[in-house]
Coordinates of N, CA, C and O and ligand atoms in Angstrom, one line a residue:
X200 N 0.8 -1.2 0.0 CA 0.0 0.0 0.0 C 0.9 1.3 0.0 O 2.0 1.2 0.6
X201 N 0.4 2.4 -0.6 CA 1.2 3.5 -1.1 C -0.2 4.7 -1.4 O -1.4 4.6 -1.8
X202 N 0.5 5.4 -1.0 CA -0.2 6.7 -1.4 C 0.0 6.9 -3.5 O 0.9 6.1 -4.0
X203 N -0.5 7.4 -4.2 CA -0.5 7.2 -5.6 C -0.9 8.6 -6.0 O -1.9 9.1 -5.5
X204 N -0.3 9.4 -7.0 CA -0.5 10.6 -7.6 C -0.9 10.8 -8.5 O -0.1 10.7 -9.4
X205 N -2.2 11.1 -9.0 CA -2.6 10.8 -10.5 C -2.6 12.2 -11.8 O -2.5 13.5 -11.8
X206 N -2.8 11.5 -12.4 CA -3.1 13.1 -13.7 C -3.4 14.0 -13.3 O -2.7 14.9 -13.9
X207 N -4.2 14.5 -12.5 CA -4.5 15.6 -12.1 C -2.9 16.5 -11.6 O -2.9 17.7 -11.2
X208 N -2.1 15.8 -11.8 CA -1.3 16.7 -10.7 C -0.8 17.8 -12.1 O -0.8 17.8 -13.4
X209 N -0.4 18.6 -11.0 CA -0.2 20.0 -11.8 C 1.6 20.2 -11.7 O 2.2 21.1 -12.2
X210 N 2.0 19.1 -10.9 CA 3.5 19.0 -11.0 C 4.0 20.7 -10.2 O 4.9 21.5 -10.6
X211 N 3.2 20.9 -8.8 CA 3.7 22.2 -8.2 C 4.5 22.2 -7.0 O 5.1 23.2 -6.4
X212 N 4.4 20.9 -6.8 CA 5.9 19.7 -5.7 C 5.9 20.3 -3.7 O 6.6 20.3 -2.7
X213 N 4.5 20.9 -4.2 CA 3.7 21.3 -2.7 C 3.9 19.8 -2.1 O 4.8 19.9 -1.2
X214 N 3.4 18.4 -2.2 CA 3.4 17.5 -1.8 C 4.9 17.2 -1.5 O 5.2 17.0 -0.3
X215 N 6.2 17.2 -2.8 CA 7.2 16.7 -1.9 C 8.4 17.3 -0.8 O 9.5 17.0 -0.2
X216 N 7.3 18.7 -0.9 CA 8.2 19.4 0.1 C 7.5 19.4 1.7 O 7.8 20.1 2.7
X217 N 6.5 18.3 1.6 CA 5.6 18.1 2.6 C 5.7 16.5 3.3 O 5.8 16.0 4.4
X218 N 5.8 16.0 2.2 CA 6.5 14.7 2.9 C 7.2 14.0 4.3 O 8.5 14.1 4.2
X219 N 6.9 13.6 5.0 CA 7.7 14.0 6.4 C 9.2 12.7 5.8 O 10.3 12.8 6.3
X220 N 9.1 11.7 4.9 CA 10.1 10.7 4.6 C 10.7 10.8 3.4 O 11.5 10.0 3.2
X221 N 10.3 12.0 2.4 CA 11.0 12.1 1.3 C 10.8 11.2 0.3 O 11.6 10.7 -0.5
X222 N 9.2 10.9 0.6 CA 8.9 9.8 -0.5 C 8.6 10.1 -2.2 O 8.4 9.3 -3.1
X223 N 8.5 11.3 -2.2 CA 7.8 12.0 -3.2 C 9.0 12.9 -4.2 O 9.3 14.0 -3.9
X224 N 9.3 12.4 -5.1 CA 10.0 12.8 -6.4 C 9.8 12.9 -7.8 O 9.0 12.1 -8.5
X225 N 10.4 13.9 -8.3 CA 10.3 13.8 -10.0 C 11.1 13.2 -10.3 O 12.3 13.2 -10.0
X226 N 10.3 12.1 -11.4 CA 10.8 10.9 -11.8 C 10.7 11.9 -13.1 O 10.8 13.1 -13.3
X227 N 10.2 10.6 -14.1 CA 9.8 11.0 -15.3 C 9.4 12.2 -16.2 O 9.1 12.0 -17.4
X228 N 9.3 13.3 -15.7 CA 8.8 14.4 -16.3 C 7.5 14.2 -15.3 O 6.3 14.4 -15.5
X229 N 7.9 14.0 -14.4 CA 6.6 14.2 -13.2 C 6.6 13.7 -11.9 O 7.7 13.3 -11.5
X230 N 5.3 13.7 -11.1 CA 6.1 14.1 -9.4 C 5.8 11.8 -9.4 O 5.6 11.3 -10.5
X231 N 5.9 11.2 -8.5 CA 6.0 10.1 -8.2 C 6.1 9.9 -6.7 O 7.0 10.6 -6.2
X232 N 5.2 9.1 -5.9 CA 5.6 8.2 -4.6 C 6.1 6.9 -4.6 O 5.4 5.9 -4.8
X233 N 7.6 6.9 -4.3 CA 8.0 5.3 -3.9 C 7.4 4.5 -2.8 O 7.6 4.6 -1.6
X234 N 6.8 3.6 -3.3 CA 6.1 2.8 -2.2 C 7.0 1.7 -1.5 O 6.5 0.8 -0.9
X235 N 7.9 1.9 -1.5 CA 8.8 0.9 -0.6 C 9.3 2.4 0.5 O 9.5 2.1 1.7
X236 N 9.4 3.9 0.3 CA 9.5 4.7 1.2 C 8.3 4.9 2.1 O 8.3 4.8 3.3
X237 N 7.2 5.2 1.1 CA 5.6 6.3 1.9 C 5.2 4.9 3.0 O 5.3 3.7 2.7
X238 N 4.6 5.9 4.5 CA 4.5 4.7 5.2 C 2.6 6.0 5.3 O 2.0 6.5 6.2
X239 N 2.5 6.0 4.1 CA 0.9 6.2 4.4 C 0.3 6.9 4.8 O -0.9 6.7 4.9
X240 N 1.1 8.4 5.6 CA 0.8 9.1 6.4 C -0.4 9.6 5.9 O -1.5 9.5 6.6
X241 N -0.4 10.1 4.7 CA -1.5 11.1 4.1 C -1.6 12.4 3.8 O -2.4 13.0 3.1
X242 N 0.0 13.4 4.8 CA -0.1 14.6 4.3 C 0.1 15.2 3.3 O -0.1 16.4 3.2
X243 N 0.5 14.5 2.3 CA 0.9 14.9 0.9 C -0.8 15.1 0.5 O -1.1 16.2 0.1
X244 N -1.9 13.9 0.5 CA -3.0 14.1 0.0 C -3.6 15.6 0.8 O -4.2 16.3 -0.1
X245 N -3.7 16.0 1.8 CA -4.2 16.8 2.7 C -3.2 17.7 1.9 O -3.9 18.2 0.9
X246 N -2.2 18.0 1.9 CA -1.8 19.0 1.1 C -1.7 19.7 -0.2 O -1.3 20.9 -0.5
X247 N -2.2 18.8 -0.9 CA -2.2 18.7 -2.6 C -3.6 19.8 -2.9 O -4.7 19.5 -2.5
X248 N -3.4 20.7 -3.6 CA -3.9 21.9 -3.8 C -5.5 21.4 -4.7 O -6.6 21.8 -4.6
X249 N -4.8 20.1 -5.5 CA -6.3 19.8 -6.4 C -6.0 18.2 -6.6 O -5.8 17.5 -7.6
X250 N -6.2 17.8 -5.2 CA -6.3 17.0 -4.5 C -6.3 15.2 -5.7 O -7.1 14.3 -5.9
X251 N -4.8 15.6 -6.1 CA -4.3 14.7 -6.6 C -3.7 13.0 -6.5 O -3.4 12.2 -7.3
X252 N -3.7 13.1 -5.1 CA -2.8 12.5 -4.3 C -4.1 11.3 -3.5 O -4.9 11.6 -2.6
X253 N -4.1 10.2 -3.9 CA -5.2 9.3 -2.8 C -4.6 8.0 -2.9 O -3.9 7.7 -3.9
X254 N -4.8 7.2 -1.5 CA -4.8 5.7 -1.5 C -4.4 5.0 -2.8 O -4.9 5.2 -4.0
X255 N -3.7 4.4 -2.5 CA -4.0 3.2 -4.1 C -4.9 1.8 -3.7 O -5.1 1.0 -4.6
Ligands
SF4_81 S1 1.4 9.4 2.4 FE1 2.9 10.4 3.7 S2 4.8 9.2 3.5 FE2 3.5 8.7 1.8 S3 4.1 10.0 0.1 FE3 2.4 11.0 1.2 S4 3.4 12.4 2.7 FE4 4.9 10.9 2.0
SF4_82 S1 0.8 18.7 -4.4 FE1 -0.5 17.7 -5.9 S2 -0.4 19.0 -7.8 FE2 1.4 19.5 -6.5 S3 3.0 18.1 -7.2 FE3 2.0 17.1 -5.5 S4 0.4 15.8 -6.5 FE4 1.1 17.3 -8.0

């Protein structure tokens, strides 16, 4: 289980500067959560301006 970022994201990196574990990077030409890091907290989703960011 992992937190998951979808299309919606606007790529404004509000979430990985919010991260308390530094799970959240630009990979590809876009933001990404490694799921062997995120332990699920959820503030990335609470933070995400257009609420990008949910459960997988
Ligand atoms: S759920 Fe928490 S640990 Fe996982 S990516 Fe979001 S802020 Fe980081
Ligand atoms: S906070 Fe939301 S819109 Fe901003 S980079 Fe993260 S997922 Fe994308």
């Amino acid at each position: 289980m992992a937190y998951v970022i979808s299309d919606e994201c606007t790529s404004c990196g509000i979430c990985a500067s919010e991260c308390p574990v530094e799970a959240i990077s630009m990979g590809d030409g876009k933001y990404e959560i490694d799921p062997d890091v995120c332990t699920d907290c959820g503030v990335c989703a609470s933070a995400c301006p257009v609420e990008a960011i949910s459960p997988a």
